[in-house]
PDB file of C-alpha atoms and ligand atoms in Angstrom:
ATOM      1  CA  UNK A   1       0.000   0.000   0.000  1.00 45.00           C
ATOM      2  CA  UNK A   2       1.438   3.466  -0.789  1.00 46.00           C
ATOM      3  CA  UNK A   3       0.854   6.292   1.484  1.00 48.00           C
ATOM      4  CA  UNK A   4       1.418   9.687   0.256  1.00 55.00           C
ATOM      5  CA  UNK A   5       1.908  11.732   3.066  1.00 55.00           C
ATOM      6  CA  UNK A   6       1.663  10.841   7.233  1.00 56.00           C
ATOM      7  CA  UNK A   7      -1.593  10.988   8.682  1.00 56.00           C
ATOM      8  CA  UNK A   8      -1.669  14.850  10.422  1.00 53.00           C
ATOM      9  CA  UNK A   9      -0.967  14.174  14.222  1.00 52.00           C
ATOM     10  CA  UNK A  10      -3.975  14.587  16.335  1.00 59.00           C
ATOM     11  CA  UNK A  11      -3.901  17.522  18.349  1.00 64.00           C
ATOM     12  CA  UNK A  12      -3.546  15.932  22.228  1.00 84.00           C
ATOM     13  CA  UNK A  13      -6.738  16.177  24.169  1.00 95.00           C
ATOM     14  CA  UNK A  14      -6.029  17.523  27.014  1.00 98.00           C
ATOM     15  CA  UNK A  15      -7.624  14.907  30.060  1.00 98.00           C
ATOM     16  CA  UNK A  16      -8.749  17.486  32.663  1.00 98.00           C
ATOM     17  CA  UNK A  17     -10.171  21.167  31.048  1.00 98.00           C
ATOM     18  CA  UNK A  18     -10.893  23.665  33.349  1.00 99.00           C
ATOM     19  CA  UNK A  19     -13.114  26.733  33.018  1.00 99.00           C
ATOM     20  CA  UNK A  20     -13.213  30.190  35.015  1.00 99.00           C
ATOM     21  CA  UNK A  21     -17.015  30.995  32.981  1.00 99.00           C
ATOM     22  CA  UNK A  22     -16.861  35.195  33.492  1.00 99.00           C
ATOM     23  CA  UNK A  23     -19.020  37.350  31.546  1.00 98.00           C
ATOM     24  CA  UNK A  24     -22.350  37.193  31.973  1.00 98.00           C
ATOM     25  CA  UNK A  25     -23.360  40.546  33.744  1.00 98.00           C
ATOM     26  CA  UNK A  26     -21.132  42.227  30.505  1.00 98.00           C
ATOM     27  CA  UNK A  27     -23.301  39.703  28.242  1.00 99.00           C
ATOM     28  CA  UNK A  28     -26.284  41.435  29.712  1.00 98.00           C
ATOM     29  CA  UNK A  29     -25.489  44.874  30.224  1.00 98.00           C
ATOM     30  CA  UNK A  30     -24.518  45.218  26.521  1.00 98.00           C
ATOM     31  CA  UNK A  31     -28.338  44.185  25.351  1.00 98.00           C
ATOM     32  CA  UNK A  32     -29.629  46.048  28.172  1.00 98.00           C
ATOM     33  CA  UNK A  33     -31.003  43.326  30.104  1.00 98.00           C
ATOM     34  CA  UNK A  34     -30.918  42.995  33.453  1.00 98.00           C
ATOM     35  CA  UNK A  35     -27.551  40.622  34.895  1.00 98.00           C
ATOM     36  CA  UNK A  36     -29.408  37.783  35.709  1.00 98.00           C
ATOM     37  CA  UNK A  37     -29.963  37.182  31.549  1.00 98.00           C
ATOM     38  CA  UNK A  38     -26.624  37.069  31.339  1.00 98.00           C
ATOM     39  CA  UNK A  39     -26.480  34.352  34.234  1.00 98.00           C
ATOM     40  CA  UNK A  40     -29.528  32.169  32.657  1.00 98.00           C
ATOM     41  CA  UNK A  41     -27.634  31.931  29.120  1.00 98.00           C
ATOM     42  CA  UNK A  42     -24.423  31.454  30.901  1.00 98.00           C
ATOM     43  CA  UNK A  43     -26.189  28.044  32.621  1.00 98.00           C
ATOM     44  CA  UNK A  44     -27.136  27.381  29.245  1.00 98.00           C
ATOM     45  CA  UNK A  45     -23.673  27.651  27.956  1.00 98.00           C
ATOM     46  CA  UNK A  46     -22.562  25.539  30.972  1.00 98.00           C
ATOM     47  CA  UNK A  47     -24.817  22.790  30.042  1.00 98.00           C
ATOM     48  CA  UNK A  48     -23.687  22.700  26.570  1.00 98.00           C
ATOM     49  CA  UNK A  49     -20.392  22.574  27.253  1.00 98.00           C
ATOM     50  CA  UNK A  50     -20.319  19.544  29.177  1.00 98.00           C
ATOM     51  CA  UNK A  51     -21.830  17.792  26.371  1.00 98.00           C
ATOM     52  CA  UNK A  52     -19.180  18.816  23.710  1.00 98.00           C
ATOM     53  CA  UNK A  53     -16.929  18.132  26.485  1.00 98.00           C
ATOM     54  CA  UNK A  54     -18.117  15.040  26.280  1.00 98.00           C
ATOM     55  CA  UNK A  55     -18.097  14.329  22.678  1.00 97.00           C
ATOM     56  CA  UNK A  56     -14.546  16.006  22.352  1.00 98.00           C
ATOM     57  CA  UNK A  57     -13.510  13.002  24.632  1.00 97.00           C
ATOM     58  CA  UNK A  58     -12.099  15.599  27.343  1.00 98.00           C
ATOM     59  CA  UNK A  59     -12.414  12.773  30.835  1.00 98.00           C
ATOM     60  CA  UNK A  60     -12.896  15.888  33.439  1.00 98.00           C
ATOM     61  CA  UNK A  61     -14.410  19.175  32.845  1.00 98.00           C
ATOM     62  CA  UNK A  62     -14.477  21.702  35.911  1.00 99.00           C
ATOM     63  CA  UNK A  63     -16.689  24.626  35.636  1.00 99.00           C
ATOM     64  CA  UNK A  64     -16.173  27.744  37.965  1.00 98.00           C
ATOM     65  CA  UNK A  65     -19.318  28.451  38.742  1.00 98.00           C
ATOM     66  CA  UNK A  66     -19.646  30.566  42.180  1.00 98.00           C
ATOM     67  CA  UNK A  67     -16.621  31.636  43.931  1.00 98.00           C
ATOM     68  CA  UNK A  68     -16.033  32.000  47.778  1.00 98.00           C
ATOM     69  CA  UNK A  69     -16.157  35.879  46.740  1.00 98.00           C
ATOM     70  CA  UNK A  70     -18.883  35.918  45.013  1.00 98.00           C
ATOM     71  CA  UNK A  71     -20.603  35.897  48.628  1.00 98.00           C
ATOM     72  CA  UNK A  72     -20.082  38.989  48.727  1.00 98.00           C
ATOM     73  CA  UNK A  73     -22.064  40.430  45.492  1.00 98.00           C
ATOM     74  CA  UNK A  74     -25.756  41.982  46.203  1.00 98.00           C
ATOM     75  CA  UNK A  75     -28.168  39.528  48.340  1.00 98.00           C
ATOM     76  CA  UNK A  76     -30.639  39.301  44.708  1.00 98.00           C
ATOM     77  CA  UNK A  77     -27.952  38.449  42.566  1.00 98.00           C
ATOM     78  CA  UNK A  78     -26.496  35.979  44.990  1.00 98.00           C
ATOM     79  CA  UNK A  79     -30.277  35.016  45.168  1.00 98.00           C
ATOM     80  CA  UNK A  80     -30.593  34.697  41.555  1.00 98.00           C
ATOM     81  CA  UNK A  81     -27.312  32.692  40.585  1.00 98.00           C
ATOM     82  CA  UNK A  82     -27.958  29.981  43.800  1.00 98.00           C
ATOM     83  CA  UNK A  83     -31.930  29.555  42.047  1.00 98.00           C
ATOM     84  CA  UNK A  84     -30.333  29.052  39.139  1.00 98.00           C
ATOM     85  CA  UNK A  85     -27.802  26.553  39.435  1.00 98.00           C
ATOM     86  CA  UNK A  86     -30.035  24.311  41.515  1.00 98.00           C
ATOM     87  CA  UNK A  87     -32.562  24.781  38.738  1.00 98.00           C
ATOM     88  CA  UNK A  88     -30.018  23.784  36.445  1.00 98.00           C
ATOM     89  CA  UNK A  89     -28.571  21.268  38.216  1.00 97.00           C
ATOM     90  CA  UNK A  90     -31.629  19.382  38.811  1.00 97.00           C
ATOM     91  CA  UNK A  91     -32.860  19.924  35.338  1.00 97.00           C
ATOM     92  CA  UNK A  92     -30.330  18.350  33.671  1.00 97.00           C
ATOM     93  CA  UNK A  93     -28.923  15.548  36.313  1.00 96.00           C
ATOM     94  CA  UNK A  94     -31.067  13.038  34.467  1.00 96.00           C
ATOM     95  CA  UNK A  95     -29.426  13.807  31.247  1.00 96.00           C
ATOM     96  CA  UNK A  96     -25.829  14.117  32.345  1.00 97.00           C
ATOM     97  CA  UNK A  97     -26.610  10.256  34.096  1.00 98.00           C
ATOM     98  CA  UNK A  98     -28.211   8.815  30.972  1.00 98.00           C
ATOM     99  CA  UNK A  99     -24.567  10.207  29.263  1.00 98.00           C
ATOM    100  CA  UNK A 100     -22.818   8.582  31.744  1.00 98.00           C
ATOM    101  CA  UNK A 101     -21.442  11.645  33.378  1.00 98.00           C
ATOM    102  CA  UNK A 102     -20.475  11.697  36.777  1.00 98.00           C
ATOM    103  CA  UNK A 103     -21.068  14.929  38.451  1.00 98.00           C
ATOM    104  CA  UNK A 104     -18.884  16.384  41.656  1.00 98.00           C
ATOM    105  CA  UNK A 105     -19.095  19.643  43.165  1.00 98.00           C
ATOM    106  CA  UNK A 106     -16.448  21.191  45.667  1.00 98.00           C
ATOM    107  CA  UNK A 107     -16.162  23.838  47.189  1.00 98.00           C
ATOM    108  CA  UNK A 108     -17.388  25.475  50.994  1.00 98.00           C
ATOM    109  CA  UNK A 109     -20.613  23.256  51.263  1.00 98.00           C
ATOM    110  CA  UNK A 110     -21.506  25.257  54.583  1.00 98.00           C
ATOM    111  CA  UNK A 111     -22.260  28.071  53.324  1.00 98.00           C
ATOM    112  CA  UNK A 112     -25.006  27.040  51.093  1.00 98.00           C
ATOM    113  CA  UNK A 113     -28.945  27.002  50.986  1.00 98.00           C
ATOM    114  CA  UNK A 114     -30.411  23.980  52.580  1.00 98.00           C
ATOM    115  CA  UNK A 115     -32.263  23.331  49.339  1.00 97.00           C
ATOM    116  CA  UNK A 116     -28.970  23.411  47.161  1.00 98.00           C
ATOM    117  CA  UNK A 117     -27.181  21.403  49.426  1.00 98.00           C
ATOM    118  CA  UNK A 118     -29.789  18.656  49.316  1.00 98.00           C
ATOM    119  CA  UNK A 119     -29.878  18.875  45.244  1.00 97.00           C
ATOM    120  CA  UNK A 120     -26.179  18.092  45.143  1.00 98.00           C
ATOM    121  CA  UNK A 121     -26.446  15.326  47.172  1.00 98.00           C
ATOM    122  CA  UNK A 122     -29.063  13.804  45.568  1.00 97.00           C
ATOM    123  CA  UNK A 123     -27.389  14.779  41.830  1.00 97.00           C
ATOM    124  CA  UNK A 124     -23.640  13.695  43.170  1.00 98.00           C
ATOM    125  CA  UNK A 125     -25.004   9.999  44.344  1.00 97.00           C
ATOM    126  CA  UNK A 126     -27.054   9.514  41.577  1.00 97.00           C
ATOM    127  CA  UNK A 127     -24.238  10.067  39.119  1.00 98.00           C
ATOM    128  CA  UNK A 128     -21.119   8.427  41.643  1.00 97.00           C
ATOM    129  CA  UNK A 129     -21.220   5.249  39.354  1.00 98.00           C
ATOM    130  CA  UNK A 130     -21.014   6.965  35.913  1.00 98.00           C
ATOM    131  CA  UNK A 131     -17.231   6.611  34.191  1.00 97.00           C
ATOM    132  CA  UNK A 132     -17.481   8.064  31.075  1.00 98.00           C
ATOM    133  CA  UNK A 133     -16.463  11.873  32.064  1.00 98.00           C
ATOM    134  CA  UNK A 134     -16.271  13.653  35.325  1.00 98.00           C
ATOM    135  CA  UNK A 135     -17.991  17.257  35.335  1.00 98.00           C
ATOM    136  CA  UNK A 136     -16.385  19.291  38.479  1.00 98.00           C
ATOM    137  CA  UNK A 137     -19.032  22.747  40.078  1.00 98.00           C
ATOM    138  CA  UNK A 138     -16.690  24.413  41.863  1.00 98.00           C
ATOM    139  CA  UNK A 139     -19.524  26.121  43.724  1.00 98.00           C
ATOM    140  CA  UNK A 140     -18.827  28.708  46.919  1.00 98.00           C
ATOM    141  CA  UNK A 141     -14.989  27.414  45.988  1.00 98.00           C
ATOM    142  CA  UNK A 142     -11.871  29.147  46.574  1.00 98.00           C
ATOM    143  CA  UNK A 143      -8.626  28.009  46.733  1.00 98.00           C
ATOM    144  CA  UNK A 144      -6.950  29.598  49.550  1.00 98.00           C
ATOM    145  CA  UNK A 145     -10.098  28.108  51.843  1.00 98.00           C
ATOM    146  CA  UNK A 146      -9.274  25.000  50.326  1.00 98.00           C
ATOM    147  CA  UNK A 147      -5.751  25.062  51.303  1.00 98.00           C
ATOM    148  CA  UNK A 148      -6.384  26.313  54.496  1.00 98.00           C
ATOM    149  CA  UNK A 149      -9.298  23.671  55.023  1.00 98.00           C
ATOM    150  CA  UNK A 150      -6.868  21.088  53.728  1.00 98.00           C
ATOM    151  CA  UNK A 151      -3.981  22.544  56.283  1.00 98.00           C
ATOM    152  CA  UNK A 152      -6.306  22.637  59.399  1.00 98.00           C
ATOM    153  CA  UNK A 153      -7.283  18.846  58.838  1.00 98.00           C
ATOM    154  CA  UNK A 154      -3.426  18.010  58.858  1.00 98.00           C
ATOM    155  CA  UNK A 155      -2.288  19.600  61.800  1.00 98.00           C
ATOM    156  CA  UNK A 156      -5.648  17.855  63.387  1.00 98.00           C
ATOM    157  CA  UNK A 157      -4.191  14.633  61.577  1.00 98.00           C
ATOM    158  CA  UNK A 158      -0.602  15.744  63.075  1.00 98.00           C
ATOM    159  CA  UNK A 159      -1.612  16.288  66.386  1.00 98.00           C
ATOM    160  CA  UNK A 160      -3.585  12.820  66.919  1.00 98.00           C
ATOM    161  CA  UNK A 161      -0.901  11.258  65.650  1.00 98.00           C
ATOM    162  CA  UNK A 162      -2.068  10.315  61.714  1.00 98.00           C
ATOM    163  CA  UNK A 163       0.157  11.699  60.571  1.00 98.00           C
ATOM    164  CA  UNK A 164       3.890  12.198  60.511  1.00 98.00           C
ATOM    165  CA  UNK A 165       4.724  16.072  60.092  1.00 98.00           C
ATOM    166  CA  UNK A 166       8.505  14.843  58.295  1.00 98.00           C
ATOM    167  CA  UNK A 167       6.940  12.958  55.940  1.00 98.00           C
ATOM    168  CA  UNK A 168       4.292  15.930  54.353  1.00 98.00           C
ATOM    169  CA  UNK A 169       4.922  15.950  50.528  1.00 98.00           C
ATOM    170  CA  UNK A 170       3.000  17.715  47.915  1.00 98.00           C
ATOM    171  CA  UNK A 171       1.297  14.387  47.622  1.00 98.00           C
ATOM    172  CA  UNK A 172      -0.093  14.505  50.926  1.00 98.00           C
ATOM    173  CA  UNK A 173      -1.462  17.792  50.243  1.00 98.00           C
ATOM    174  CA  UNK A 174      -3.053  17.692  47.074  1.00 98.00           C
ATOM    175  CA  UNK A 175      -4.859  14.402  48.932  1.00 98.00           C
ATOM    176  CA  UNK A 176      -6.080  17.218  51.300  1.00 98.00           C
ATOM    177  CA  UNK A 177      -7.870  18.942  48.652  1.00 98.00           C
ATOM    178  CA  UNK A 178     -11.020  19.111  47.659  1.00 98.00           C
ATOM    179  CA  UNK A 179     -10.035  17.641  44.307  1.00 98.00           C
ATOM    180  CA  UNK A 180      -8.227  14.722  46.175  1.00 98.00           C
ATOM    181  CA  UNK A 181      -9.332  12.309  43.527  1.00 97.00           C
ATOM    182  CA  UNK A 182      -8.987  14.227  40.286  1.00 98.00           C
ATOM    183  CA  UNK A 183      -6.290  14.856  38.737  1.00 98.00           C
ATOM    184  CA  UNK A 184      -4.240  18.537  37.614  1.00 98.00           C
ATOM    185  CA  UNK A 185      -5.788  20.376  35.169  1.00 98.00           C
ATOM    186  CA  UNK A 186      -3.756  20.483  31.817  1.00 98.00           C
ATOM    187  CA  UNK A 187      -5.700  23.647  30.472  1.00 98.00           C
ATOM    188  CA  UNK A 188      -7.492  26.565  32.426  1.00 98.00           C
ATOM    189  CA  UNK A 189      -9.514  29.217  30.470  1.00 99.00           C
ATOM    190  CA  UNK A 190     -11.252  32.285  30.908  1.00 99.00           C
ATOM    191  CA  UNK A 191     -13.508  33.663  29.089  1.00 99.00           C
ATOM    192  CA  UNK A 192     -14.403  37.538  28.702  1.00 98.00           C
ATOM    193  CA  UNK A 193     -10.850  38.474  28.383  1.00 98.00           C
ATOM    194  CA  UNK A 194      -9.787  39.034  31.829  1.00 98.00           C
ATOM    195  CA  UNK A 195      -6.539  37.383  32.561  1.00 98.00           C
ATOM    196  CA  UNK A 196      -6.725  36.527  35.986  1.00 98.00           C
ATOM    197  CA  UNK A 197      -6.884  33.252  38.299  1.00 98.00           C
ATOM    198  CA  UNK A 198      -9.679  34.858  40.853  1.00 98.00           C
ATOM    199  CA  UNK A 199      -8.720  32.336  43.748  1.00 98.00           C
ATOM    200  CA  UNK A 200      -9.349  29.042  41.252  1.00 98.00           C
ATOM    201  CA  UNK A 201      -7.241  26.044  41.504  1.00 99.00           C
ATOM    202  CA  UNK A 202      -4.266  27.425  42.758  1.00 98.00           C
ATOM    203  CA  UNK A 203      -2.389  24.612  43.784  1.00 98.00           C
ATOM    204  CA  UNK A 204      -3.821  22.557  40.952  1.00 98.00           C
ATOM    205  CA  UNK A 205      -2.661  24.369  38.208  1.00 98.00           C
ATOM    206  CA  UNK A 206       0.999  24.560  38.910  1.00 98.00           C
ATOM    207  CA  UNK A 207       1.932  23.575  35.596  1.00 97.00           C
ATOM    208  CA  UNK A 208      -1.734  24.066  33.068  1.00 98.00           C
ATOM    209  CA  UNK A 209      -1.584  26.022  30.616  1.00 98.00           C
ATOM    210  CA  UNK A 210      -4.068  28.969  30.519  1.00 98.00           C
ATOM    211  CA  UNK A 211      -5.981  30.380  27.479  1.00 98.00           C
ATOM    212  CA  UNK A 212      -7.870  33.808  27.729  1.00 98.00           C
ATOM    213  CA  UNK A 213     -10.789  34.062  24.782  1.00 98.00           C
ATOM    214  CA  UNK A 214     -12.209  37.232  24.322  1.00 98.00           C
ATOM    215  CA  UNK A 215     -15.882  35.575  23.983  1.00 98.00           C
ATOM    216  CA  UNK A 216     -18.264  36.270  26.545  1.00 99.00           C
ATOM    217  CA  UNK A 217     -19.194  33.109  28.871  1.00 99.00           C
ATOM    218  CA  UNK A 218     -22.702  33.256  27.503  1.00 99.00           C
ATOM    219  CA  UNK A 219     -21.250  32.773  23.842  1.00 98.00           C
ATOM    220  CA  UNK A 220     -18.842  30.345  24.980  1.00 98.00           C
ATOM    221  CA  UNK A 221     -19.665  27.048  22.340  1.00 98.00           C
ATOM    222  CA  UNK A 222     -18.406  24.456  20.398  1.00 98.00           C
ATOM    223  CA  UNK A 223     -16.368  26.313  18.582  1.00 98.00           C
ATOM    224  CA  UNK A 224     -14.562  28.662  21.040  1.00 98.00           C
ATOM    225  CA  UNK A 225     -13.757  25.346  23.086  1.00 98.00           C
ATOM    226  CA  UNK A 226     -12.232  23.454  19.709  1.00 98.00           C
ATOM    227  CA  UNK A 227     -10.373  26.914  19.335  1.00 98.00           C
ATOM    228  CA  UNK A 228      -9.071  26.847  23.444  1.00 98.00           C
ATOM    229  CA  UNK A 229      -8.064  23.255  21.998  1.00 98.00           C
ATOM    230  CA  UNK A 230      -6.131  23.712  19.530  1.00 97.00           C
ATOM    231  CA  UNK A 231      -3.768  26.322  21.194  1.00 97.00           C
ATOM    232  CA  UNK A 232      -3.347  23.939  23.980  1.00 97.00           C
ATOM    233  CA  UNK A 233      -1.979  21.733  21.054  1.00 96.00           C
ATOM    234  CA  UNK A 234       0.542  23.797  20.174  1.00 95.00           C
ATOM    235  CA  UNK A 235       1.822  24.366  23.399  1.00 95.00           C
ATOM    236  CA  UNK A 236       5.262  22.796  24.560  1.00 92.00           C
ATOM    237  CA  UNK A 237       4.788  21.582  28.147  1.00 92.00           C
ATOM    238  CA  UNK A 238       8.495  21.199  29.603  1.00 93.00           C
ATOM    239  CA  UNK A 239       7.306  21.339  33.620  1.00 95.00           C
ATOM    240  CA  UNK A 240      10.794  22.989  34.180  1.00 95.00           C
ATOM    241  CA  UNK A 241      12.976  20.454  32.344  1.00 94.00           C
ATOM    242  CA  UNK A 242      14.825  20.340  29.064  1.00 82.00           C
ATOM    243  CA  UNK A 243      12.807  20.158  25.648  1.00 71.00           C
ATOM    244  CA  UNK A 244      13.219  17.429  23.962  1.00 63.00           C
ATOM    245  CA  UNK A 245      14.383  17.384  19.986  1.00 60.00           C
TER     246      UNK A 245
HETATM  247  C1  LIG B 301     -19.572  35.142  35.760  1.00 93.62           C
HETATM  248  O1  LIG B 301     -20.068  36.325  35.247  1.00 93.62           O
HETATM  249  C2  LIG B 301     -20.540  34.489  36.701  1.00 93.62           C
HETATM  250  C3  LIG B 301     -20.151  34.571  38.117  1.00 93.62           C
HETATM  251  C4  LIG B 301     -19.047  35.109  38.571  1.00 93.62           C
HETATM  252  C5  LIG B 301     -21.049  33.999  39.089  1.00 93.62           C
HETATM  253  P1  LIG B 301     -19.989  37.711  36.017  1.00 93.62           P
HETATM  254  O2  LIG B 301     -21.249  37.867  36.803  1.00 93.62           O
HETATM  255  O3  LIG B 301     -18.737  37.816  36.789  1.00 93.62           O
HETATM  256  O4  LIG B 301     -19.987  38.713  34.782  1.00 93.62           O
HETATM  257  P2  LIG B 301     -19.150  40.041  34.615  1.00 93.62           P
HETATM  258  O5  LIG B 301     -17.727  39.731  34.931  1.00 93.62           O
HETATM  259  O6  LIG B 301     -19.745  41.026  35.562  1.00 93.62           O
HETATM  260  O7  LIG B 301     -19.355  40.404  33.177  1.00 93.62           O
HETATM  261  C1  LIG B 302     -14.570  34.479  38.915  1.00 93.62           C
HETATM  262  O1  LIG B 302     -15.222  35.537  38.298  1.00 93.62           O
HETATM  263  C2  LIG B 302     -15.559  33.536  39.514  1.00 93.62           C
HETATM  264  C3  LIG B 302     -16.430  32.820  38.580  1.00 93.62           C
HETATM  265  C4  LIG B 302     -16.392  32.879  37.286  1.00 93.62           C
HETATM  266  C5  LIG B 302     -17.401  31.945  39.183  1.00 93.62           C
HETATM  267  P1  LIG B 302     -15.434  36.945  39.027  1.00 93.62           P
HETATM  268  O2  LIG B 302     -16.109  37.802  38.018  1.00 93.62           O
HETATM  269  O3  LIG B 302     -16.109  36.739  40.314  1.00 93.62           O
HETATM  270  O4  LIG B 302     -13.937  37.399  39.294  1.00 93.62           O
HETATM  271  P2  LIG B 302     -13.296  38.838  39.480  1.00 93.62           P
HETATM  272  O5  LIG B 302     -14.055  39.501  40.583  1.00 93.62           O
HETATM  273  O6  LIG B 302     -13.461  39.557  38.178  1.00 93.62           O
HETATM  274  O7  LIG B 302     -11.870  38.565  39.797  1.00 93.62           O
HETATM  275 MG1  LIG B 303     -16.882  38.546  36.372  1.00 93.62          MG
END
């Protein structure tokens, strides 16, 4: 058989995407609508993302969704965005199950309506079994709780004598975290254009690489992830040693 030219290498999916969604108030404000428009259509855009996700072959998706911050924005908005992603969230558990997705949210559970904290329950059991990709809500998440959540339960661990204070590597830390069982992201975006890390994954993205689209989280869609994609291909990942070739 004669081949003519090699078969184009396939740009590496990366295993574990993560996604700081920001946007949706400037989504709104430009139509003149009021910000929680720009919040429904970013759910939306959530939603849909998973499933391309999915198709793409990407195994864990996390998608920033509230941050420990974010506490602190009016009482109606905070109102609005904690309706919405339980609506959301039981809307579409069904679906994400029948796709075989397994659903996991971290963050500060304590801080959260009875009525949300029951729907994640309920959605993260349903789902535990499911193999086929791992969505992540990082919902009332921030990373320097997490580290300090995950530092308070070693020197607990320490001081009842679980653990041996010599022997703390970054692998005991990271199992700590909330994300324990999941493993680094390899790419973090974030959409809108800023080009900041807004207390997300801190430890966890040591050595992702970060992409910063322009596009409004609410226009966030197939295409804008396939384009996040494909500059992740072309990246050269050394982790601080020589490149190769
Ligand atoms: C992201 O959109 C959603 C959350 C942070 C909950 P924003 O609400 O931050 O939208 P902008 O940044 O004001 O446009
Ligand atoms: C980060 O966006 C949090 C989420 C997207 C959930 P923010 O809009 O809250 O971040 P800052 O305030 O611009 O840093
Ligand atoms: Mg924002």
């Amino acid at each position: 058989m004669v081949q003519n030219s090699p078969a184009p290498t396939p740009h590496p999916v990366p295993r574990h995407v993560a996604i700081i969604m920001d946007g949706n108030g400037r989504w709104a404000q430009r139509r003149g609508l009021p910000r929680v428009a720009g919040h429904r259509r970013g759910a939306q855009a959530a939603k849909d993302t998973v499933l391309t996700a999915l198709d793409l072959g990407i195994e864990y998706l996390t998608l920033y969704s509230f941050s420990s911050e974010n506490w602190s924005r009016p009482l109606d908005e905070v109102d609005d965005l904690m309706g919405l992603l339980r609506f959301t969230m039981q809307r579409e558990a069904s679906t994400m199950h029948e796709r075989g997705v397994r659903l996991r949210v971290i963050g500060d559970r304590t801080r959260l309506p009875a009525d949300v904290l029951a729907t994640i329950e309920a959605m993260e059991a349903k789902t535990a079994g499911n193999r086929r990709m791992t969505a992540v809500i990082a919902l009332s998440y921030g990373s320097r709780d997490e580290i300090a959540a995950a530092v308070r339960r070693m020197a607990a661990d320490a001081v009842a004598g679980r653990l041996d204070p010599e022997a703390i590597t970054p692998e005991t830390v990271s199992g700590y975290l909330y994300t324990h069982d999941i493993p680094d992201p390899d790419l973090v975006i974030r959409t809108s254009g800023e080009q900041r890390i807004s207390n997300f994954l801190l430890w966890q993205s040591a050595y992702a690489e970060f992409v910063f689209p322009e596009t409004l989280w609410p226009d966030f869609d197939r295409t804008a992830l396939e384009n996040a994609l494909a500059s992740y291909g072309q990246r050269d990942r050394r982790y601080g040693g020589r490149k190769v070739g």
